[in-house]
Each structure stands twice: as C-alpha cells, then as structure tokens.
Amino acid sequence: MTKLGIIGAMQEEVETLLALTENIKELHKAGSVFYEGVLEELPVVIVQCGVGKVNAAMCTQVLCDLFGVTHIVNTGIAGSLCARLDIGDLVVSRDAMYHDVDAVHFGYPYGKVPGMDTTEFPADEAMIRYAFAAAEAVNPGHTTIGRVASGDQFVAVKELKEKIIACTQGLCTEMEGAAIAQTAYRNSVPFVILRAISDKADDSAEMDYPTFERIAAHRCAEVTRHLARQLKAAQ
Ligand code: ADE
C-alpha cells in the first residue's frame, strides 16, 4: 500500500496541508514533528524538516525507518538558475545533485560524495510524471523538468550562481533536495522534488524571497494535494 512522505520546507505549506489531512497523529522525533494521517484518501506523513542538508537527511531517514513510507516528495521554494524560469514557475526534479561537495582533489567529479556510486540522484520516473501533471493542473504551462542543485548556502550573489550553473547545469538551487534524494536513494525509496521559483539566486534574491514565500507555500500545498490524488488513483 502506498504511504507518501511529504517533506515541506515552509510552515504555511505544512499548515495548509494539515488542514486538508484527516485522522492526524503526531510524533516528535529528532527535533521535528511528524504528522501521520490521510490526504485525499492516501496515507501520508507530513513533516517540516528545517533548513539545510543535515535536517533534510535526518527527516528522510525517520520517514523510512519509523513510518515505512513507500514514496517521498519534497516541496518548497528555490532560486532560479535559468533565465527562462521566472518567479512562480515550477520545477520537477529529473535528478538532484550537490553544488557544495568538492573532493576533486582526490580525483572525484565535482559534486560527487566519495563512496557513492552516482553524482546525480535520479528521481522516480512515475513520480516525475505525476508531479508534472499535478504542477500543470495548478499552474498550466509553467512547469519544467530538470536538475535540482542543492547546498548549504542561500545563493544571492551572481558569481556563486554562475559557478553553480557551470558545475551542475541545474535549473534551480535550494538547500535540501539532494540530501533527501541521496537518503531516499540509499533506502531505495522513490522520490521527487517539486520547487516553486521564489527568486533569481542573484543580487535581487533577498528582496523577492519574502514577498513570494506565502504564494509559493500555497501553490506547493495545492500541487502536493494533486500529487496525493494521482498516487491514490495509481494504486
Ligand atoms: N531557496 C529559495 N531561494 C533560494 C536561493 N536563492 N538559494 C538557496 N535556497 C533557496
């Protein structure tokens, strides 16, 4: 039976989803609150993981170990790395990689964690299709499938943005997706990342971010609801 782990970035997004979720039970673990319930008739576990790669990986492992989720979606906002991706547009992950992992000195490709058998963690094909359809239902004509580049940095400087583009060829940048992807990959749990663009990851980022956060939170919650519906129908 499908059980979807939903890792949201924003409080308002998680609150919006919780208002739509039935039979909620709460579990506190490792500093986060996990809400288990039923969304659109699909068993789900919803958590706001906090910022950054370590928080994201910890929550993902708890979802796998304590809740036995069969699928994972990570939603939130991201900075655009691509001129044609505007504020409000949506990105569905084809794969995810780190932009701040560098063991090049030892002969590893940029972004590769030594010991891992891949640099890019591929999202699940079926989940990509469902997430794309869900995103298009909410914001038609504004969804792109591609790479998510993650690192423990809020990117708001042009030079850093350009370095990340050159090293990753990512469509957008944020601070959790690849850590969730790596953890899901190591647990053989299918995942997808869905992000709404909140800023251009350059000198204008700090200004755009707060304005867009609320709109993005609602948009992400709505897309996640559609995704749950699709996973339910596919069972
Ligand atoms: N999340 C939203 N915008 C971001 C940015 N510019 N850098 C990192 N994470 C983000």
mmCIF file of N, CA and C and ligand atoms in Angstrom, residues 77-79 153-155 173-175 198-199 201 209, ligand 1:
data_model
loop_
_atom_site.group_PDB
_atom_site.id
_atom_site.type_symbol
_atom_site.label_atom_id
_atom_site.label_comp_id
_atom_site.label_asym_id
_atom_site.label_seq_id
_atom_site.Cartn_x
_atom_site.Cartn_y
_atom_site.Cartn_z
ATOM 1 N N ILE A 77 10.532 26.116 -2.024
ATOM 2 C CA ILE A 77 10.894 27.153 -2.976
ATOM 3 C C ILE A 77 12.364 27.010 -3.369
ATOM 4 N N ALA A 78 12.734 27.695 -4.431
ATOM 5 C CA ALA A 78 14.107 27.589 -4.945
ATOM 6 C C ALA A 78 14.454 28.849 -5.709
ATOM 7 N N GLY A 79 15.753 29.077 -5.846
ATOM 8 C CA GLY A 79 16.250 30.171 -6.674
ATOM 9 C C GLY A 79 16.446 29.669 -8.101
ATOM 10 N N GLN A 153 23.826 26.721 1.298
ATOM 11 C CA GLN A 153 24.060 28.148 1.053
ATOM 12 C C GLN A 153 22.803 28.773 0.449
ATOM 13 N N PHE A 154 22.390 29.937 0.981
ATOM 14 C CA PHE A 154 21.372 30.731 0.280
ATOM 15 C C PHE A 154 22.118 31.513 -0.797
ATOM 16 N N VAL A 155 21.773 31.277 -2.037
ATOM 17 C CA VAL A 155 22.540 31.837 -3.152
ATOM 18 C C VAL A 155 21.952 33.200 -3.535
ATOM 19 N N THR A 173 18.216 26.178 -7.530
ATOM 20 C CA THR A 173 19.037 25.855 -6.361
ATOM 21 C C THR A 173 18.252 26.049 -5.076
ATOM 22 N N GLU A 174 18.474 25.132 -4.141
ATOM 23 C CA GLU A 174 17.838 25.196 -2.821
ATOM 24 C C GLU A 174 18.725 24.469 -1.825
ATOM 25 N N MET A 175 18.213 24.148 -0.631
ATOM 26 C CA MET A 175 19.128 23.727 0.432
ATOM 27 C C MET A 175 18.847 22.330 1.012
ATOM 28 N N SER A 198 11.255 31.220 -6.252
ATOM 29 C CA SER A 198 10.947 32.397 -5.419
ATOM 30 C C SER A 198 11.856 33.582 -5.717
ATOM 31 N N ASP A 199 12.968 33.336 -6.416
ATOM 32 C CA ASP A 199 13.939 34.414 -6.663
ATOM 33 C C ASP A 199 14.908 33.961 -7.744
ATOM 34 N N ALA A 201 18.234 33.898 -7.494
ATOM 35 C CA ALA A 201 19.509 33.464 -6.917
ATOM 36 C C ALA A 201 20.655 34.426 -7.246
ATOM 37 N N TYR A 209 12.411 37.048 -2.142
ATOM 38 C CA TYR A 209 12.126 35.858 -1.339
ATOM 39 C C TYR A 209 10.941 36.037 -0.378
HETATM 40 N N1 ADE B 1 15.560 28.792 -1.642
HETATM 41 C C1 ADE B 1 14.903 29.765 -2.281
HETATM 42 N N2 ADE B 1 15.745 30.612 -2.917
HETATM 43 C C2 ADE B 1 16.987 30.151 -2.653
HETATM 44 C C3 ADE B 1 18.272 30.589 -3.005
HETATM 45 N N3 ADE B 1 18.450 31.688 -3.745
HETATM 46 N N4 ADE B 1 19.339 29.877 -2.567
HETATM 47 C C4 ADE B 1 19.160 28.783 -1.797
HETATM 48 N N5 ADE B 1 17.963 28.312 -1.416
HETATM 49 C C5 ADE B 1 16.876 28.997 -1.854
#
